[in-house]
CSV table of C-alpha atoms and ligand atoms in Angstrom, one decimal:
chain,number,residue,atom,x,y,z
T,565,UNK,CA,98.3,-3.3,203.2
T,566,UNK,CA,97.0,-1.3,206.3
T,567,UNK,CA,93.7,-1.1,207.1
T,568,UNK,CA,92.3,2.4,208.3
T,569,UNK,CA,89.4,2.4,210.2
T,570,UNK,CA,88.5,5.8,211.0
T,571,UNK,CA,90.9,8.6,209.6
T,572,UNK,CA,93.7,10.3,211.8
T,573,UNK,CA,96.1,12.9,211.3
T,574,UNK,CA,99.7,11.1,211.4
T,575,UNK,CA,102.2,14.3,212.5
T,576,UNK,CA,105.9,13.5,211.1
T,577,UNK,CA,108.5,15.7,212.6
T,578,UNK,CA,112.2,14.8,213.0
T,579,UNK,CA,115.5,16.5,211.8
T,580,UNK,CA,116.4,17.2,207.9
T,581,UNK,CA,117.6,14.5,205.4
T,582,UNK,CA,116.2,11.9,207.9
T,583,UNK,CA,113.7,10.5,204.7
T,584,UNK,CA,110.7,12.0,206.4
T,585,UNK,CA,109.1,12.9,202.7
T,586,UNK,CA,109.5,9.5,201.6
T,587,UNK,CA,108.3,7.7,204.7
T,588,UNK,CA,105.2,10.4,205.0
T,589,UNK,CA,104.6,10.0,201.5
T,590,UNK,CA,104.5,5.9,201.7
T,591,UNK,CA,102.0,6.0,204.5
T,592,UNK,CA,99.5,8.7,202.6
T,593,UNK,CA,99.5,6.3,199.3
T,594,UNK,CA,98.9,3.4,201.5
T,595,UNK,CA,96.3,4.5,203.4
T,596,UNK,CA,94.6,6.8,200.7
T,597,UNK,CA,95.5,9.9,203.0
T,598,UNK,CA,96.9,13.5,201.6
T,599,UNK,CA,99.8,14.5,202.4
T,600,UNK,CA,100.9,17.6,202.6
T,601,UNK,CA,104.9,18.4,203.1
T,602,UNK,CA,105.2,21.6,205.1
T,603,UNK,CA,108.9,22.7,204.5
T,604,UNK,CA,107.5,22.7,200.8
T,605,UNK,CA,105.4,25.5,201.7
T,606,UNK,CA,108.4,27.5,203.7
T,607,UNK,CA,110.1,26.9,200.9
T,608,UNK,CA,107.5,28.6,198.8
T,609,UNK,CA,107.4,31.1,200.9
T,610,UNK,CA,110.9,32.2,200.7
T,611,UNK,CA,111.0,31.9,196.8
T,612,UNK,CA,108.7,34.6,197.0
T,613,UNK,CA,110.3,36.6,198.9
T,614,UNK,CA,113.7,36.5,196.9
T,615,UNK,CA,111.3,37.4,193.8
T,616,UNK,CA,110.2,40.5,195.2
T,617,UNK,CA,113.4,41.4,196.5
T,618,UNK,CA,112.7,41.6,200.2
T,619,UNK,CA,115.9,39.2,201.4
T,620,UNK,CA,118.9,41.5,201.3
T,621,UNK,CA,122.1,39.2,202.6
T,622,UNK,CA,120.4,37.8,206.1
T,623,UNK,CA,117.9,40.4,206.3
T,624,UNK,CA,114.3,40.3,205.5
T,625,UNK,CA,112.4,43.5,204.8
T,626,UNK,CA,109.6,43.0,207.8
T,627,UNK,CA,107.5,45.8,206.6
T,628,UNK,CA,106.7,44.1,203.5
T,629,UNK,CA,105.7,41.0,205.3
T,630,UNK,CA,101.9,41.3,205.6
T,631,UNK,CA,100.9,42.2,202.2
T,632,UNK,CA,102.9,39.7,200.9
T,633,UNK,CA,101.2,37.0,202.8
T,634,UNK,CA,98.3,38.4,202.5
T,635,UNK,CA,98.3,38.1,198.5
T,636,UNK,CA,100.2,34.9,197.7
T,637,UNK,CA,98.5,31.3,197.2
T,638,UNK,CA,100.3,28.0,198.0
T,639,UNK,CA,98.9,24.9,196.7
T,640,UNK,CA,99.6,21.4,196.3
T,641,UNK,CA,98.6,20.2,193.1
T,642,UNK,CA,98.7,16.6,191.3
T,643,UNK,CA,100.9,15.5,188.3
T,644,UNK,CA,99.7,12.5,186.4
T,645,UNK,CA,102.6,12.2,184.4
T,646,UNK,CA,105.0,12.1,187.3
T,647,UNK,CA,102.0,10.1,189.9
T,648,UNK,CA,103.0,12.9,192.5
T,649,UNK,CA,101.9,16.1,193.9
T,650,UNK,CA,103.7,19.5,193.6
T,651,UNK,CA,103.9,22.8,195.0
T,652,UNK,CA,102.4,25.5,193.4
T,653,UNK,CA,102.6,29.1,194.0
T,654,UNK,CA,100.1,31.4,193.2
T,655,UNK,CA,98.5,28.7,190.7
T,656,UNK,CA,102.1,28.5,189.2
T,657,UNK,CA,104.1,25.0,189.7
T,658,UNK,CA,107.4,25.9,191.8
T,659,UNK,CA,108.6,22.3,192.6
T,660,UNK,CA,111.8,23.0,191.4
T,661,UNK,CA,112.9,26.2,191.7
T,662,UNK,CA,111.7,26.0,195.7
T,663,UNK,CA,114.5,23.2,195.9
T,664,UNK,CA,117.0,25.3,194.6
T,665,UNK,CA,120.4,26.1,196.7
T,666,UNK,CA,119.0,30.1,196.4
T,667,UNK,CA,115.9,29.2,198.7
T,668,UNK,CA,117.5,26.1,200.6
T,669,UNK,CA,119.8,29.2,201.3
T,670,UNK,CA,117.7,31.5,202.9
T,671,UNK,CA,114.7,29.5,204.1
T,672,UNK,CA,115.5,28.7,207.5
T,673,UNK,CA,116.1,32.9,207.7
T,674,UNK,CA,112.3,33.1,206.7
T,675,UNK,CA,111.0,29.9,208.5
T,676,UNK,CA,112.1,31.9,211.7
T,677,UNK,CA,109.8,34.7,211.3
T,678,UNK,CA,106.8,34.6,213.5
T,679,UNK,CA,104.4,36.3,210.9
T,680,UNK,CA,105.3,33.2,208.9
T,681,UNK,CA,105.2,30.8,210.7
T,682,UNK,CA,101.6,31.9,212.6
T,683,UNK,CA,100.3,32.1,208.5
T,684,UNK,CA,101.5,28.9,207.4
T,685,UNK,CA,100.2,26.8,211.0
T,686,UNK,CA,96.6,28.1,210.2
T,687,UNK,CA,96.7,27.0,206.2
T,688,UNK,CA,98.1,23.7,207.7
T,689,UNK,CA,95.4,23.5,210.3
T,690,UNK,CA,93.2,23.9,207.6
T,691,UNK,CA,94.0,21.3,205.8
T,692,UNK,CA,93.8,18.6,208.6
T,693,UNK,CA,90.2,19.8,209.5
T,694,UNK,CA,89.1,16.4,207.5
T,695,UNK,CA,91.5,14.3,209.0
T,696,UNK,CA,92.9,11.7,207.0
T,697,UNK,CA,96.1,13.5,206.6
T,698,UNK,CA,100.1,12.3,206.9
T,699,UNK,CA,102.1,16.0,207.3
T,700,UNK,CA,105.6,16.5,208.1
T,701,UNK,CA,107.7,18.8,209.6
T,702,UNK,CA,109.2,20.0,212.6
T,703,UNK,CA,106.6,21.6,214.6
T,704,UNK,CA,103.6,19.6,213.3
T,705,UNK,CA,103.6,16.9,216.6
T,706,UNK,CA,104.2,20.0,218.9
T,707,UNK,CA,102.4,23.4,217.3
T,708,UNK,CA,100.3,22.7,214.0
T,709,UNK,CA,98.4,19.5,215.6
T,710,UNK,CA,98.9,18.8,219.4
T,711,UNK,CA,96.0,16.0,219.7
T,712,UNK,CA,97.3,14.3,216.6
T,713,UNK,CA,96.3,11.1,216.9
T,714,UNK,CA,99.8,9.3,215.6
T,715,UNK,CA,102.9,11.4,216.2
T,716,UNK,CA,106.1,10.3,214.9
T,717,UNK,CA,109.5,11.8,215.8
T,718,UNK,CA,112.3,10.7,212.7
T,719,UNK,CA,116.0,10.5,213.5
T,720,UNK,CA,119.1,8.9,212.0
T,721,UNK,CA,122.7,8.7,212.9
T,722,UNK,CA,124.3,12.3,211.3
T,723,UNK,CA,127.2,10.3,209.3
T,724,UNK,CA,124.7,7.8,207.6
T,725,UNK,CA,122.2,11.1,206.9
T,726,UNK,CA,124.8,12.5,205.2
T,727,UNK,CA,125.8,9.5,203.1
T,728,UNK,CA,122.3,9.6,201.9
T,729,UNK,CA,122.2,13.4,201.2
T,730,UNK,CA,125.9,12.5,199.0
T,731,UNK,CA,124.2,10.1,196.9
T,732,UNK,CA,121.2,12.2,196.1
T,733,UNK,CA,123.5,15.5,195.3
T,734,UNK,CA,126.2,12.8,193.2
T,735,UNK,CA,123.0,11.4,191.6
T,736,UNK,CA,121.9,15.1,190.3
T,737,UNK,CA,125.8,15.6,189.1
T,738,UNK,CA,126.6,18.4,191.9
T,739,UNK,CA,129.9,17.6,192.9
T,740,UNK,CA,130.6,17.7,196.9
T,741,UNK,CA,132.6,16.2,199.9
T,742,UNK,CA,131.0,13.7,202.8
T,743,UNK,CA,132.6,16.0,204.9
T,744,UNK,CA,130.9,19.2,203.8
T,745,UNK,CA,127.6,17.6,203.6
T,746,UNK,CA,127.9,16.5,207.5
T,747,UNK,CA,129.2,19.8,208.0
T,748,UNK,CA,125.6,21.8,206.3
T,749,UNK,CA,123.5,18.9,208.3
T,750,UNK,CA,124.9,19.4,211.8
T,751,UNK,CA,124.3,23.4,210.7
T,752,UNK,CA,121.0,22.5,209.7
T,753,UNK,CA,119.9,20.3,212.7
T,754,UNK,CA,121.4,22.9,215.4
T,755,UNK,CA,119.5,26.0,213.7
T,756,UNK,CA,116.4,23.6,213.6
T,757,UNK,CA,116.6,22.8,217.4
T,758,UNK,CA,118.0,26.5,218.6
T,759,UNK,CA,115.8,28.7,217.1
T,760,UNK,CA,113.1,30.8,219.2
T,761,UNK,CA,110.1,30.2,217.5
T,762,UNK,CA,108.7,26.7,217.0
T,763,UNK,CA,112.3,25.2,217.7
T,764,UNK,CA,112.6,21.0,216.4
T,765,UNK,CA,111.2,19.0,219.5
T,766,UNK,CA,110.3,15.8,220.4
T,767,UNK,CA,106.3,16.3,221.4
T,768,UNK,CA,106.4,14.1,224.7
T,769,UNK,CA,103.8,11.5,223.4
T,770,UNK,CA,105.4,11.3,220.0
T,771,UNK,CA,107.0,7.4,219.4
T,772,UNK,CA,110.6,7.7,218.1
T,773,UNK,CA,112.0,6.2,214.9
T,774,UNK,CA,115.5,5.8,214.6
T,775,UNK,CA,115.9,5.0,210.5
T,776,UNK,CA,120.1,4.7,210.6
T,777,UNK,CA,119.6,0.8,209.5
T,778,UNK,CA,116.1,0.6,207.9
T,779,UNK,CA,115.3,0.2,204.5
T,780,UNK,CA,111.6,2.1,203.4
T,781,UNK,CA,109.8,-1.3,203.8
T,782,UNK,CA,110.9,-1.9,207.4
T,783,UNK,CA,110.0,1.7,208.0
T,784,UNK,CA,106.4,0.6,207.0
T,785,UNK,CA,106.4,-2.2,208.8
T,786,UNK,CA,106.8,-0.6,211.8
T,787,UNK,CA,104.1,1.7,211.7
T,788,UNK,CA,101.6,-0.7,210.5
T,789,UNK,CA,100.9,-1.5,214.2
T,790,UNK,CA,100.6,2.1,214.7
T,791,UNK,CA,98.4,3.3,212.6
T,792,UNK,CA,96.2,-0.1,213.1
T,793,UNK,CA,96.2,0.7,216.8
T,794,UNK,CA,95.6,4.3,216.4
T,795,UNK,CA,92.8,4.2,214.0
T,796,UNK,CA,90.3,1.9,216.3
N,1161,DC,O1,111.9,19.9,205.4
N,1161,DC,P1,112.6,20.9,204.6
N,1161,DC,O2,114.1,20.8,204.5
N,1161,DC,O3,112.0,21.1,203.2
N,1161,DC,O4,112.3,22.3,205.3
N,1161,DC,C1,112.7,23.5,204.9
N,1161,DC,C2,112.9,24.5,206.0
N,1161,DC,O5,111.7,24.8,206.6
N,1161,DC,C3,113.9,24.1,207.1
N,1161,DC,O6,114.7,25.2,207.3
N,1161,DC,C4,113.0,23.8,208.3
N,1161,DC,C5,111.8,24.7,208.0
N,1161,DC,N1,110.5,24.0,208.5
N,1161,DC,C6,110.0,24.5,209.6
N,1161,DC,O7,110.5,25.4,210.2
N,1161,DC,N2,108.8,24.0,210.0
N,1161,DC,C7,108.2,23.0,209.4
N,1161,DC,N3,107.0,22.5,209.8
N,1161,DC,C8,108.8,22.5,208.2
N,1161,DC,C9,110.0,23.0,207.8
């Protein structure tokens, strides 16, 4: 068990399929933090935007932009039934459909837009005003909270990522190739790391975890120090 003393925000960035979710997620229940999962609410973001029919092939209607940020809600809201939160947009659950291959499709198109991106940082700073918070990401170390008191920077060898990624897609029944699902990561991590806005970084005082041969429970036995250090 970790003992908080006084609560911190814990920033989680790294690069996609690296089990930054799982680890956040850990750390929150452990320490009795929220946690809040901030490609959830690009994701959210982009389902919207396919339902009003503003994405046309790799384009996104700028104009309609405002007013659609303007008016939409994204919440986090808690299932009993399945012990875990989920997204919600506009009051409406999304969990799923913002996992979809549709919006896994476009949402790095959307995460890219400044407008966005400026809209979501200030509902995430908002939520870490209390403290007490475990968020993940890729700009949450670097943009969202610079003065977090814990950053963490996630990474995993590319081959044993996509290993992982393989069994999760064979566990749903979607049939795919090792090769193919290397092929979308390394896609993934260079759009992540080249784009202009808020592009994937190590934020210099963030401490490096390399997961490639760690199981969850080493993972949280490495922080433990951390967080105990961190939260004196
Ligand atoms: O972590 P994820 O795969 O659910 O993230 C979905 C997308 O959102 C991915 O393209 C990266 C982007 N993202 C981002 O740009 N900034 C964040 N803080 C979190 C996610």
């Amino acid at each position: 068990m970790i003992h908080a003393m006084n609560g911190i925000v814990i920033a989680i960035d790294g690069f996609s399929s690296c089990g930054k979710s799982t680890f956040a997620k850990q750390i929150a229940k452990k320490l009795g933090y929220l946690y809040i999962d901030s490609g959830a609410m690009y994701r959210a973001v982009t389902l919207e935007f396919i339902r009003r029919n503003i994405i046309s092939k790799n384009k996104v209607d700028e104009t309609q932009i405002p007013e659609i940020l303007s008016s939409i809600n994204i919440g986090f809201h808690f299932n009993p039934d399945k012990k875990a939160y989920e997204t919600t947009l506009n009051g409406e659950v999304v969990e799923e459909d913002i996992r979809s291959p549709k919006v896994a499709d476009k949402v790095s198109l959307v995460a890219a837009i400044p407008l966005v991106r400026e809209k979501m940082v200030e509902q995430q700073q908002k939520l870490g005003e209390n403290k007490s918070i475990v968020m993940d990401g890729r700009d949450i170390g670097t943009v969202v909270f610079p003065n977090a008191e814990l950053k963490i920077f996630m990474t995993a060898d590319p081959v044993i990522r996509a290993q992982r990624r393989l069994k999760e897609l064979n566990a749903k029944g979607i049939s795919i190739t090792l090769d193919e699902v290397l092929k979308n990561i390394e896609e993934r991590d260079y759009i992540d790391q080249n784009r202009e806005v808020a592009p994937l970084r190590k934020a210099p005082d963030a401490v490096v975890l390399d997961n490639s041969h760690m199981t969850v429970d080493e993972q949280m036995e490495w922080v433990n120090s951390l967080v105990t250090e961190r939260t004196r």
